[in-house]
Coordinates of N, CA and C in Angstrom, one line a residue:
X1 N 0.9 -1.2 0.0 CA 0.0 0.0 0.0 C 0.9 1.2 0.0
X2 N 0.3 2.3 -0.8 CA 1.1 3.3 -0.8 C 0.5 4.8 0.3
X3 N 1.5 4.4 1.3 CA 0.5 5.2 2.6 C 0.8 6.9 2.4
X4 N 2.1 7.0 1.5 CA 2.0 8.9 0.7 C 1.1 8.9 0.5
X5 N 0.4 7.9 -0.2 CA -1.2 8.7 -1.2 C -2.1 8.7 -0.3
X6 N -2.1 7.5 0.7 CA -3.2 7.4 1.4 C -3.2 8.4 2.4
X7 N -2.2 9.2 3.1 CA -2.0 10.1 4.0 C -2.6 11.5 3.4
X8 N -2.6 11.4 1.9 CA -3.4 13.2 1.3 C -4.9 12.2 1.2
X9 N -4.9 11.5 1.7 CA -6.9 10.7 1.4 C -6.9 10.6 2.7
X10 N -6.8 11.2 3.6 CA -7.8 10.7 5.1 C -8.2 12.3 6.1
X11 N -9.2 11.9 6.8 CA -9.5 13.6 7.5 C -8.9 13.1 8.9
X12 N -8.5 14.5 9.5 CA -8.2 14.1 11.0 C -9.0 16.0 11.5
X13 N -9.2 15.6 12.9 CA -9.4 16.8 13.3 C -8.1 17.5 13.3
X14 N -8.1 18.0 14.5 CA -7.0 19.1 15.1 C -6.3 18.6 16.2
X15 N -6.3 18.0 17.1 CA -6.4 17.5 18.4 C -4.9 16.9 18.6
X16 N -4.2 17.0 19.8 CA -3.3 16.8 19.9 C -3.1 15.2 20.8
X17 N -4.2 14.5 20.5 CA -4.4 13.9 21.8 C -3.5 12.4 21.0
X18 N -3.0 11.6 22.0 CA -2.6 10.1 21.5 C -3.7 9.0 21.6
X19 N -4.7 9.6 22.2 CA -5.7 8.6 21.9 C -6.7 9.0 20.7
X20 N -6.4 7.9 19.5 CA -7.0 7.8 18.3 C -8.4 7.3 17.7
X21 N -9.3 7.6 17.8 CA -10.2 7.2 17.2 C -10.6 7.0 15.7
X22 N -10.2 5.7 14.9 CA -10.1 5.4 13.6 C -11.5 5.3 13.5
X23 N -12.1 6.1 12.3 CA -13.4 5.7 11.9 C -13.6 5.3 10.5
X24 N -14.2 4.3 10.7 CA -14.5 3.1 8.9 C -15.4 3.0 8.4
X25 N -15.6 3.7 7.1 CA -17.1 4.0 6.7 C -17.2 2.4 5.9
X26 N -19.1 2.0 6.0 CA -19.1 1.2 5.2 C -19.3 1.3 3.7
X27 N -19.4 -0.3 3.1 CA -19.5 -0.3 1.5 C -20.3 0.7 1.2
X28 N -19.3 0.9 -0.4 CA -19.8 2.2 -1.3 C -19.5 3.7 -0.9
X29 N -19.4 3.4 0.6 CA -19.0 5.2 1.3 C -17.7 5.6 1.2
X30 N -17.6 7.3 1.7 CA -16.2 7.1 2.5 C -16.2 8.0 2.8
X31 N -15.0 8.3 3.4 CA -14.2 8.9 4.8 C -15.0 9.9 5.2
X32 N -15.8 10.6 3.9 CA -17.0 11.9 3.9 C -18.2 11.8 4.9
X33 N -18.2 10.2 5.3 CA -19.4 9.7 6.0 C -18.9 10.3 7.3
X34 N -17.7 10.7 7.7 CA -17.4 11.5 9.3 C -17.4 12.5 9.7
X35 N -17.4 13.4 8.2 CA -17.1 15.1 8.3 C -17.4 15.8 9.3
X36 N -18.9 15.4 9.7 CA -19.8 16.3 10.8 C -19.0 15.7 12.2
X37 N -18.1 14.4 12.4 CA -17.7 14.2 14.0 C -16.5 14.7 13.7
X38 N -15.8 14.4 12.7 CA -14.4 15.2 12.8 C -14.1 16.3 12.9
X39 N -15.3 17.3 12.3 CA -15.5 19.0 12.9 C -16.2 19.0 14.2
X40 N -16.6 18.1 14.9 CA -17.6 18.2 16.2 C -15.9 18.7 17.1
X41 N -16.4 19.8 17.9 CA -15.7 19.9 18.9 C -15.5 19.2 19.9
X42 N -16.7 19.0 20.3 CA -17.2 18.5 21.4 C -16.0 17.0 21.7
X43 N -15.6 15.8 20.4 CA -14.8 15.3 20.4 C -13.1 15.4 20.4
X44 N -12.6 16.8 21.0 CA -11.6 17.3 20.4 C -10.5 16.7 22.0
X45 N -10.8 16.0 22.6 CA -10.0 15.4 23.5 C -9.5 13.9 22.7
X46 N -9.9 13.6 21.9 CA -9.4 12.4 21.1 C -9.1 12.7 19.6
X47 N -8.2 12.3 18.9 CA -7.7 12.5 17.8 C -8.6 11.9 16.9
X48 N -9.3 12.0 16.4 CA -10.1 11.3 15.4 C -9.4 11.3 13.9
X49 N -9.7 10.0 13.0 CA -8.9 9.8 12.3 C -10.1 9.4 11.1
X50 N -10.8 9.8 9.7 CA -11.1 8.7 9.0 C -11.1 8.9 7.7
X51 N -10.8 7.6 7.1 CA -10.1 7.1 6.0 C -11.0 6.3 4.9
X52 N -10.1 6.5 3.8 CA -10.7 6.0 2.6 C -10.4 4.5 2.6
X53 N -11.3 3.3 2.5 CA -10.7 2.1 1.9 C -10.6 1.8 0.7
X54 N -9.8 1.0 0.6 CA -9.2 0.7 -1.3 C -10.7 0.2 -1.7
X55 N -11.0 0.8 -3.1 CA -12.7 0.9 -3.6 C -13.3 1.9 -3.6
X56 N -13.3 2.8 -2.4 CA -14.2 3.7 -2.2 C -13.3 5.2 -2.2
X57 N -14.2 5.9 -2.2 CA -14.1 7.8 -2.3 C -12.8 7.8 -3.0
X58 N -12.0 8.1 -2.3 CA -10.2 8.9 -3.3 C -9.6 8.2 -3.9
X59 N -9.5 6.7 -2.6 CA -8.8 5.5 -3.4 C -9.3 4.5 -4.4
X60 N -10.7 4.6 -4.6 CA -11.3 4.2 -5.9 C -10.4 4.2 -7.1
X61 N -10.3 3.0 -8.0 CA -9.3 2.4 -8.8 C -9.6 1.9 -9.9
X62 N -10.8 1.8 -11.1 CA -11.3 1.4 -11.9 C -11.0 -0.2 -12.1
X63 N -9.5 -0.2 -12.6 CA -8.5 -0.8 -13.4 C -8.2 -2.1 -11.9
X64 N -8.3 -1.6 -10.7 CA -7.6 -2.8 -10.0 C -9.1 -2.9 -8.8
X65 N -9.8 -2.5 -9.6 CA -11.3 -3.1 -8.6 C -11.4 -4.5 -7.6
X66 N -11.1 -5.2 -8.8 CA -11.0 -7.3 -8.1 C -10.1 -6.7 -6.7
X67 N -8.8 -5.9 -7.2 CA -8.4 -6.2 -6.1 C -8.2 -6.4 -4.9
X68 N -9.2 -4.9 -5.1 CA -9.4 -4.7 -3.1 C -10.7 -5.5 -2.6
X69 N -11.6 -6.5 -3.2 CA -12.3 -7.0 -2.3 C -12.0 -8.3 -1.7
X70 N -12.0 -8.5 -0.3 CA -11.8 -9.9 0.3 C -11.7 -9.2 1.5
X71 N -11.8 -10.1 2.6 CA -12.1 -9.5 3.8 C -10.4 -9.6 4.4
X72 N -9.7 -10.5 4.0 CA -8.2 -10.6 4.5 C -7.8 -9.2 3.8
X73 N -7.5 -8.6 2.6 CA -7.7 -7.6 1.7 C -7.9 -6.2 2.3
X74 N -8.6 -6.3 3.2 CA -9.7 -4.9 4.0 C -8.6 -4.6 5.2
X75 N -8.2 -6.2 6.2 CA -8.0 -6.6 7.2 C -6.7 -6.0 7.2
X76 N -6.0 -6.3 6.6 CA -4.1 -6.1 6.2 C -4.0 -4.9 6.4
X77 N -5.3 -3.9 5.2 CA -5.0 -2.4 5.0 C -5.4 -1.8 6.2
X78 N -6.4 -2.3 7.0 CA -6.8 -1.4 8.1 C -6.1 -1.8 9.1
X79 N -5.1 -2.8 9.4 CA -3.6 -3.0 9.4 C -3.0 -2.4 9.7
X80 N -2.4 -2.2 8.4 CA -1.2 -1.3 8.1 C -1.5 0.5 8.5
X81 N -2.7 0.3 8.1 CA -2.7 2.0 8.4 C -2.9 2.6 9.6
X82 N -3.7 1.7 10.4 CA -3.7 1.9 11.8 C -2.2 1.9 12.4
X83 N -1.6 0.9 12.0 CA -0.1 0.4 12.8 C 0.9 1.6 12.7
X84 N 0.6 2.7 11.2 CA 1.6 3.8 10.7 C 1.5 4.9 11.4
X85 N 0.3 5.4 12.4 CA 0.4 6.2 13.1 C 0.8 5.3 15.0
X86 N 1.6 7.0 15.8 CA 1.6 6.8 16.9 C 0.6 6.7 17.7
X87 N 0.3 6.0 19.2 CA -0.8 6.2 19.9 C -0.8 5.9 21.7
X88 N -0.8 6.4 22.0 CA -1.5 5.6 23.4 C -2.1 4.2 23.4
X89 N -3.5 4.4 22.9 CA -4.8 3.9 22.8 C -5.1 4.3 21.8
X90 N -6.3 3.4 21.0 CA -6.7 3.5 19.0 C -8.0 2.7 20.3
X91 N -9.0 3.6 19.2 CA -10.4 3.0 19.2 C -10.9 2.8 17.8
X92 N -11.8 1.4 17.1 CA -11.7 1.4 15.6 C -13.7 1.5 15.5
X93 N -14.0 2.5 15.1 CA -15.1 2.4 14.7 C -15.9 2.2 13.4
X94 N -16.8 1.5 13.2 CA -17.1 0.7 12.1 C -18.8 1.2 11.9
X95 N -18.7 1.7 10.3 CA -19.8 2.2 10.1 C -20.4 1.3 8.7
X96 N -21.5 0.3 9.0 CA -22.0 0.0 7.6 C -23.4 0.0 7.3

């Protein structure tokens, strides 16, 4: 995975906090489905984090579609991308 690209594809608040809150939009969506909690203040003691999965919103790929579906596939990248940032504590919330 190329996490340059993926790092100009994901929203974060502002927050300096080490505790992360990853949020995962489901099929056909993306990262757009968090806009309203990522600008919520109210959550600004936790880092909020959410991201495109390979298929959907930025990372959408015509040409290499097959590739990204499989659930090991999803598993690796939400993975990897979680594992690339620093944290205290990571909370993974899941939206489908």
């Amino acid at each position: 995975m190329n996490f340059d690209l993926l790092k100009m594809n994901y929203l974060e608040n502002e927050s300096d906090s080490k505790n992360i809150i990853f949020l995962i939009h489901g099929n056909s969506l993306s990262k757009s489905t968090f806009q309203n909690q990522v600008n919520d203040l109210k959550l600004i003691n936790f880092k909020l984090i959410a991201f495109d999965l390979p298929g959907c919103g930025s990372l959408f790929n015509e040409d290499k579609i097959e590739s990204y579906f499989g659930i090991d596939k999803m598993v690796d990248f939400i993975r990897d991308f979680v594992h690339s940032f620093s944290y205290d504590k990571c909370i993974l919330v899941g939206h489908s």
